[in-house]
Amino acid sequence: MFRKLTRILVIDGSEVTRTIISRILDEEMPQAQLTLCGSGSEARDRLEEQQYDLITTALLLPDMDGLDFCRQVRAHATHHHTPVVVVSGDANERLLQEGFAAGVTDYFDKSLGYQAFVEFIKEFTQRNPGLVGRVLYVEDSPTTARHTLKLLEHHGLQVVHTTTAEEAIELLQRTAPGGPEADAGFDIVMTDFFLKGAMTGGDLLHAIRSKFRFTQQEMPVLVLTTAESPERQVEVFHAGANDFVQKPIVEEILLARIRSLLLIKQQFTALKVQAEEMRLLATTDSLTGVRNKCYLLHQGEQFMEDRRNQPVAALLLDIDHFKRLNDSHGHLTGDQVLEQVGRLLNESVREGTLVARFGGEEFAILLPRCRLADAQARAEELRAGIEALRPVGQVITVSVGVASTETCPEADLTALLDLADRALYAAKDSGRNRVCA
């Protein structure tokens, strides 16, 4: 998904104020690109150099009134839609009326302090996201497409234009989750409802909702149509559109609709990321960073049942004399040892391998497509790597038990781990710091 930095223009005549705001914003909004200006004339020059997502200005500037600057922003060719926040310690009713008439978006009371100002900016940018996203635009009229493309790109959107529903479906296929170009996915689809090709915009909508199974939150669709009748508008919604805009396009209306749908997509993405983080939290051992035993027992069964993983090898590693380490150096040292061993295991295994903390100082590893001899060699590499690790200055060794479905093809997860456990005890009985199968 396409993303960009939040560009913020801060105008204040006080160099001290600008310095403090810059420092706090850099710490709390690292994704923001900040431009600082000491006067209105300097800020006007900056407006000609790049597009901003938010402008904040003091009410009193060295060379002009903050409201006059706001009027200039509203008359500017490329910034007339940019939010403007006025910072003032005296936002009385008269000033509010004049300010909103001048195009002020919001006010901030500067008596609340710098930290509160930064928090205000953070909340404002979350409530009022700029036009940031990747649009799939389907339009077969060259004149309409040329005008709309210029408008969208002018406001900072990345747009991919196609003239047919068939081409749009092919692009969605390639960029869908799991597709070859999934990293270049779209945030929103914007399509004419009456396309001239074999497939209409309605057919495209049906494919988005039925073939790709994109929900209205996962892939918002904005329809462009000349239809004015309520029946046709109802048809657009029944086809799966989130919203529609009538032609000829009015810039302010189109931008408002797009901003609203992008906010829906951004909220969906944020919730999806949050859900994935919660899932990882629930299935990861917080100390070592490897998977926990619950995950191993749940996913391990599926891992074993997937024929593409066969033969599966299981390694059980146990840190030698770990209780003695805890007793002599304390549990904090023991925890640091477990953490570093877990990190080494995570970094040492190849993709597709399942690593979990089996309990206490014991770790389990499931290796896909791994014969017994290869598993023994891999276990020996890990044993040697841990012996050379020297976590928190301690000499640590492990005993490793190895088993593989190559020699026990009917073994399920429980049986395979039991075989590895027996081999682990054999390694311990043989003097520890070794691999047994």
XYZ file of C-alpha atoms in Angstrom:
437
model
C 0.000 0.000 0.000
C 1.323 3.432 -0.964
C 2.157 5.722 1.955
C 3.960 9.039 2.341
C 5.230 11.300 5.106
C 2.806 13.756 6.702
C 4.104 17.166 5.621
C 3.467 19.928 8.177
C 4.198 23.638 7.745
C 4.599 25.480 11.079
C 4.679 29.304 11.023
C 5.650 31.232 14.157
C 7.682 34.394 14.654
C 9.418 33.028 17.769
C 12.602 31.068 17.066
C 12.383 29.497 20.545
C 8.843 28.286 19.854
C 9.860 26.838 16.489
C 12.836 25.011 18.047
C 10.803 23.469 20.867
C 7.972 22.391 18.571
C 10.468 20.877 16.134
C 12.178 18.856 18.867
C 8.937 17.465 20.312
C 7.463 16.692 16.877
C 10.639 14.878 15.799
C 10.373 12.674 18.891
C 6.635 12.000 18.823
C 5.848 12.084 15.091
C 8.875 10.594 13.308
C 6.663 10.008 10.256
C 6.153 13.767 9.886
C 8.220 16.009 7.611
C 8.377 19.415 9.261
C 8.979 22.814 7.627
C 9.476 25.791 9.970
C 8.932 29.396 8.931
C 9.326 32.638 10.881
C 7.090 34.835 8.705
C 4.131 34.765 6.351
C 6.222 35.757 3.323
C 8.682 32.918 3.978
C 5.756 30.494 4.309
C 4.336 31.692 0.951
C 7.622 30.754 -0.694
C 7.484 27.281 0.877
C 3.947 26.766 -0.488
C 5.345 27.077 -4.002
C 7.946 24.353 -3.381
C 5.839 21.422 -2.173
C 2.382 20.265 -1.095
C 1.588 20.240 2.636
C -0.939 18.110 4.517
C -1.351 20.570 7.403
C -0.478 24.223 8.048
C -0.317 25.784 11.518
C 0.206 29.501 11.989
C 0.436 31.921 14.881
C -2.296 34.569 14.900
C 0.281 37.357 14.985
C 3.151 37.059 12.515
C 6.016 39.577 12.090
C 4.819 40.675 8.647
C 1.094 39.913 8.532
C -1.974 38.735 10.385
C -2.472 34.966 10.624
C -6.015 35.282 9.235
C -4.707 37.187 6.212
C -2.251 34.352 5.607
C -5.123 31.873 5.837
C -7.026 33.823 3.164
C -3.965 33.586 0.930
C -3.845 29.821 1.457
C -7.511 29.525 0.458
C -6.770 31.475 -2.730
C -3.682 29.397 -3.527
C -3.834 27.165 -6.615
C -2.556 24.022 -4.902
C -3.307 24.551 -1.201
C -6.890 25.814 -1.194
C -8.033 22.563 0.464
C -5.134 22.239 2.946
C -6.250 22.380 6.619
C -5.044 25.501 8.484
C -4.845 25.606 12.296
C -4.427 29.000 13.960
C -2.516 29.070 17.252
C -3.727 31.810 19.577
C -4.126 32.579 23.261
C -7.245 34.673 22.640
C -9.689 32.886 20.339
C -12.768 34.982 21.263
C -16.126 34.739 19.510
C -15.397 37.592 17.104
C -12.070 36.076 16.147
C -13.662 32.654 15.650
C -16.301 34.113 13.323
C -13.737 36.060 11.306
C -11.360 33.108 11.251
C -13.808 30.564 9.948
C -14.945 33.083 7.338
C -11.274 33.383 6.336
C -11.036 29.598 5.962
C -9.496 28.584 9.320
C -10.021 24.871 9.888
C -9.443 24.832 13.650
C -7.900 26.744 16.557
C -5.455 25.792 19.284
C -5.106 27.619 22.599
C -1.364 28.191 22.960
C -1.668 28.687 26.730
C -2.022 24.890 26.978
C 1.687 24.506 26.167
C 3.952 22.929 23.573
C 3.348 19.283 24.497
C -0.416 19.778 24.245
C 0.096 21.455 20.859
C 1.971 18.424 19.521
C -0.732 16.102 20.891
C -3.308 18.296 19.148
C -1.448 17.958 15.840
C -1.185 14.170 16.247
C -4.921 13.855 16.912
C -5.774 16.299 14.127
C -3.806 14.374 11.505
C -5.500 11.143 12.619
C -8.959 12.721 12.398
C -8.206 14.544 9.144
C -5.934 12.322 7.069
C -4.609 13.827 3.890
C -5.202 12.328 0.483
C -2.643 9.563 0.835
C -3.214 6.362 -1.084
C -3.058 4.356 -4.281
C -6.081 4.572 -6.582
C -7.149 2.193 -9.353
C -9.055 4.460 -11.732
C -11.207 2.909 -14.482
C -12.466 5.357 -17.104
C -12.830 4.912 -20.870
C -13.381 8.583 -21.742
C -9.972 10.133 -22.597
C -11.177 13.667 -21.827
C -12.674 12.781 -18.434
C -9.697 10.603 -17.525
C -7.168 13.312 -18.405
C -8.959 15.920 -16.275
C -9.538 13.597 -13.302
C -6.016 12.158 -13.343
C -4.540 15.644 -13.217
C -6.812 16.539 -10.304
C -6.033 13.400 -8.266
C -2.282 13.506 -8.814
C -2.255 17.210 -8.032
C -3.570 16.337 -4.552
C -0.840 13.783 -3.902
C -2.599 10.533 -4.823
C -0.819 7.778 -6.727
C -3.136 6.740 -9.559
C -3.091 3.774 -11.936
C -5.474 4.376 -14.837
C -7.026 1.716 -17.032
C -9.824 1.936 -19.596
C -11.561 -1.435 -19.162
C -12.958 -3.560 -16.355
C -10.997 -6.525 -17.694
C -7.672 -4.702 -17.231
C -8.758 -3.572 -13.769
C -9.565 -7.154 -12.738
C -6.164 -8.310 -13.975
C -4.461 -5.569 -11.917
C -6.473 -6.513 -8.829
C -5.556 -10.157 -9.357
C -1.837 -9.355 -9.425
C -1.962 -7.015 -6.429
C -4.354 -9.019 -4.221
C -2.957 -10.556 -0.995
C -0.807 -13.506 -2.052
C -0.443 -12.191 -5.599
C 2.912 -11.538 -7.315
C 2.597 -7.760 -6.792
C 0.822 -7.746 -3.403
C 3.076 -4.953 -2.123
C 1.615 -2.641 -4.785
C -2.003 -3.108 -3.692
C -4.676 -0.436 -4.062
C -6.411 1.566 -1.353
C -9.484 2.448 -3.366
C -11.103 1.694 -6.738
C -12.764 4.521 -8.654
C -14.732 3.467 -11.719
C -17.236 4.702 -14.262
C -20.403 2.624 -13.986
C -21.078 2.644 -17.740
C -17.951 1.337 -19.459
C -18.022 0.628 -23.194
C -16.178 -2.700 -23.129
C -17.581 -6.208 -22.770
C -17.678 -5.733 -18.998
C -19.351 -2.787 -17.274
C -18.437 -1.034 -14.062
C -21.175 -3.105 -12.454
C -19.399 -6.287 -13.565
C -16.177 -4.945 -12.038
C -17.983 -4.280 -8.775
C -19.374 -7.816 -8.793
C -15.862 -9.216 -9.300
C -14.440 -7.104 -6.471
C -17.105 -8.254 -4.008
C -17.655 -11.841 -5.202
C -14.497 -13.056 -6.949
C -11.912 -11.313 -4.778
C -14.225 -11.177 -1.747
C -13.045 -7.693 -0.826
C -15.314 -6.120 1.767
C -16.335 -2.481 1.499
C -13.815 -1.695 4.244
C -10.979 -3.679 2.657
C -11.462 -2.231 -0.839
C -13.715 0.850 -0.975
C -15.219 1.579 -4.397
C -16.314 5.005 -5.600
C -18.530 4.989 -8.690
C -18.645 7.862 -11.180
C -21.966 8.045 -12.984
C -24.203 10.393 -14.969
C -27.287 8.670 -13.577
C -29.637 10.944 -11.677
C -32.595 8.629 -11.102
C -32.977 7.115 -7.612
C -33.430 3.676 -9.181
C -30.030 3.837 -10.898
C -28.367 5.130 -7.741
C -29.849 2.234 -5.766
C -28.476 -0.123 -8.430
C -24.987 1.307 -7.844
C -25.194 0.579 -4.126
C -26.667 -2.894 -4.681
C -23.725 -3.672 -6.953
C -21.385 -3.114 -4.008
C -20.264 0.509 -4.258
C -19.454 2.453 -1.117
C -20.430 5.790 -2.628
C -20.942 7.567 -5.945
C -20.216 10.942 -7.532
C -22.264 12.329 -10.386
C -20.698 13.656 -13.547
C -19.697 16.320 -14.392
C -17.289 16.060 -11.479
C -17.141 18.829 -8.884
C -13.625 18.877 -7.422
C -14.633 19.573 -3.805
C -17.263 16.804 -3.794
C -14.928 14.231 -5.377
C -12.127 14.995 -2.904
C -14.500 14.795 0.066
C -15.775 11.371 -1.067
C -12.257 10.056 -1.671
C -11.014 11.340 1.694
C -13.918 9.607 3.441
C -13.275 6.275 1.701
C -9.523 6.453 2.292
C -10.241 6.947 5.991
C -12.348 3.767 5.926
C -9.466 1.869 4.286
C -6.895 3.307 6.691
C -9.028 2.303 9.690
C -9.434 -1.211 8.248
C -5.665 -1.505 7.747
C -4.949 -0.242 11.264
C -7.373 -2.764 12.774
C -5.875 -5.546 10.670
C -2.351 -4.672 11.860
C -3.589 -4.483 15.446
C -5.257 -7.896 15.144
C -2.055 -9.401 13.755
C -0.041 -7.864 16.582
C -2.482 -9.308 19.125
C -2.261 -12.714 17.445
C 1.536 -12.623 17.585
C 1.412 -11.510 21.198
C -0.866 -14.411 22.093
C 1.314 -16.990 20.330
C 4.806 -15.724 21.166
C 6.855 -16.378 24.283
C 7.427 -12.883 25.673
C 10.876 -13.657 27.124
C 12.600 -15.520 24.296
C 10.761 -14.201 21.224
C 10.085 -17.703 19.863
C 6.596 -19.231 19.625
C 4.985 -20.530 22.782
C 3.999 -24.118 23.566
C 0.319 -23.473 22.857
C 1.189 -22.382 19.311
C 3.463 -25.389 18.832
C 0.774 -27.859 19.848
C -1.902 -26.139 17.733
C 0.039 -25.318 14.573
C 2.352 -28.316 14.881
C -0.475 -30.697 14.017
C -1.190 -28.794 10.797
C 2.555 -28.623 10.133
C 2.744 -32.418 10.352
C -0.378 -32.993 8.245
C 0.910 -30.888 5.356
C 2.467 -33.469 3.019
C 4.693 -30.784 1.516
C 6.575 -30.666 4.839
C 7.360 -34.375 4.950
C 9.606 -35.764 6.203
C 9.401 -33.607 9.352
C 12.236 -33.613 11.883
C 11.850 -32.585 15.522
C 14.649 -31.226 17.691
C 14.352 -30.832 21.445
C 17.082 -28.654 22.996
C 17.627 -28.422 26.740
C 20.084 -25.981 28.347
C 22.482 -28.025 30.469
C 22.589 -27.389 34.228
C 20.231 -24.429 33.925
C 19.005 -24.764 37.527
C 22.577 -24.496 38.734
C 22.981 -21.292 36.690
C 19.830 -19.792 38.223
C 20.889 -20.746 41.738
C 24.426 -19.353 41.427
C 23.843 -16.250 39.278
C 20.158 -15.427 39.851
C 17.018 -15.604 37.770
C 17.740 -12.327 35.981
C 20.882 -13.862 34.476
C 18.895 -16.989 33.654
C 16.297 -14.914 31.836
C 18.998 -13.136 29.833
C 20.446 -16.510 28.815
C 17.026 -17.751 27.674
C 16.434 -14.529 25.749
C 19.725 -14.764 23.841
C 19.338 -18.469 23.101
C 15.841 -17.787 21.760
C 17.177 -14.985 19.568
C 19.921 -17.236 18.181
C 17.418 -19.979 17.350
C 15.087 -17.523 15.587
C 17.970 -16.108 13.556
C 19.541 -19.474 12.716
C 16.591 -21.402 11.266
C 15.414 -21.152 7.679
C 11.986 -19.958 6.544
C 9.190 -22.420 7.212
C 10.764 -23.794 10.401
C 8.734 -23.694 13.616
C 10.652 -22.743 16.787
C 8.948 -22.761 20.179
C 9.750 -22.654 23.862
C 8.624 -26.063 25.057
C 8.884 -25.252 28.743
C 11.430 -23.854 31.191
C 14.838 -24.081 29.553
C 13.669 -26.422 26.777
C 13.072 -25.473 23.122
C 11.390 -27.442 20.317
C 12.087 -27.065 16.604
C 10.130 -28.593 13.708
C 12.091 -28.765 10.445
C 10.213 -29.330 7.160
C 11.512 -31.681 4.447
C 14.346 -32.854 6.678
C 15.749 -36.387 6.824
C 17.229 -37.750 10.026
C 20.875 -37.335 8.993
C 20.262 -33.725 7.896
C 18.422 -33.016 11.164
C 21.367 -34.361 13.159
C 23.750 -32.115 11.224
C 21.489 -29.119 11.780
C 21.238 -29.923 15.488
C 25.021 -30.102 15.751
C 25.330 -26.655 14.144
C 22.892 -25.210 16.685
C 24.654 -26.953 19.577
C 28.006 -25.494 18.526
C 26.485 -22.069 17.931
C 24.978 -21.967 21.421
C 28.249 -23.141 22.999
C 30.013 -20.229 21.271
C 27.292 -17.739 22.227
C 28.589 -16.835 25.719
C 25.402 -15.025 26.809
C 26.039 -12.506 29.621
C 29.542 -13.967 29.872
C 28.328 -17.475 30.731
C 29.490 -20.709 29.068
C 26.237 -22.385 27.975
C 25.800 -25.821 26.417
C 22.750 -27.740 25.284
C 21.764 -31.351 24.891
C 19.723 -32.089 21.767
C 17.377 -34.954 20.920
C 16.493 -35.582 17.259
C 13.701 -37.561 15.582
C 12.266 -37.647 12.052
C 9.207 -39.082 10.328
C 11.649 -40.486 7.783
C 12.149 -43.431 10.171
C 8.642 -43.231 11.736
C 6.318 -42.183 8.892
C 3.131 -42.828 10.897
C 4.154 -40.625 13.842
C 1.924 -37.682 14.710
C 3.183 -34.577 16.536
C 2.918 -36.116 19.988
C 4.701 -39.304 18.942
C 7.472 -37.400 17.134
C 8.118 -35.114 20.106
C 8.141 -38.155 22.394
C 10.824 -39.778 20.222
C 12.868 -36.568 20.299
C 12.427 -36.399 24.084
C 13.796 -39.932 24.494
C 16.783 -38.995 22.363
C 17.261 -35.876 24.505
C 17.461 -37.976 27.674
C 19.970 -40.232 25.941
C 22.112 -37.150 25.198
C 21.954 -36.126 28.853
C 22.753 -39.618 30.099
C 25.745 -39.697 27.747
C 27.324 -36.642 29.381
C 25.349 -33.647 27.962
C 26.497 -31.075 25.368
C 25.825 -33.479 22.504
C 23.273 -34.559 19.897
C 21.498 -37.924 19.978
C 18.903 -39.466 17.679
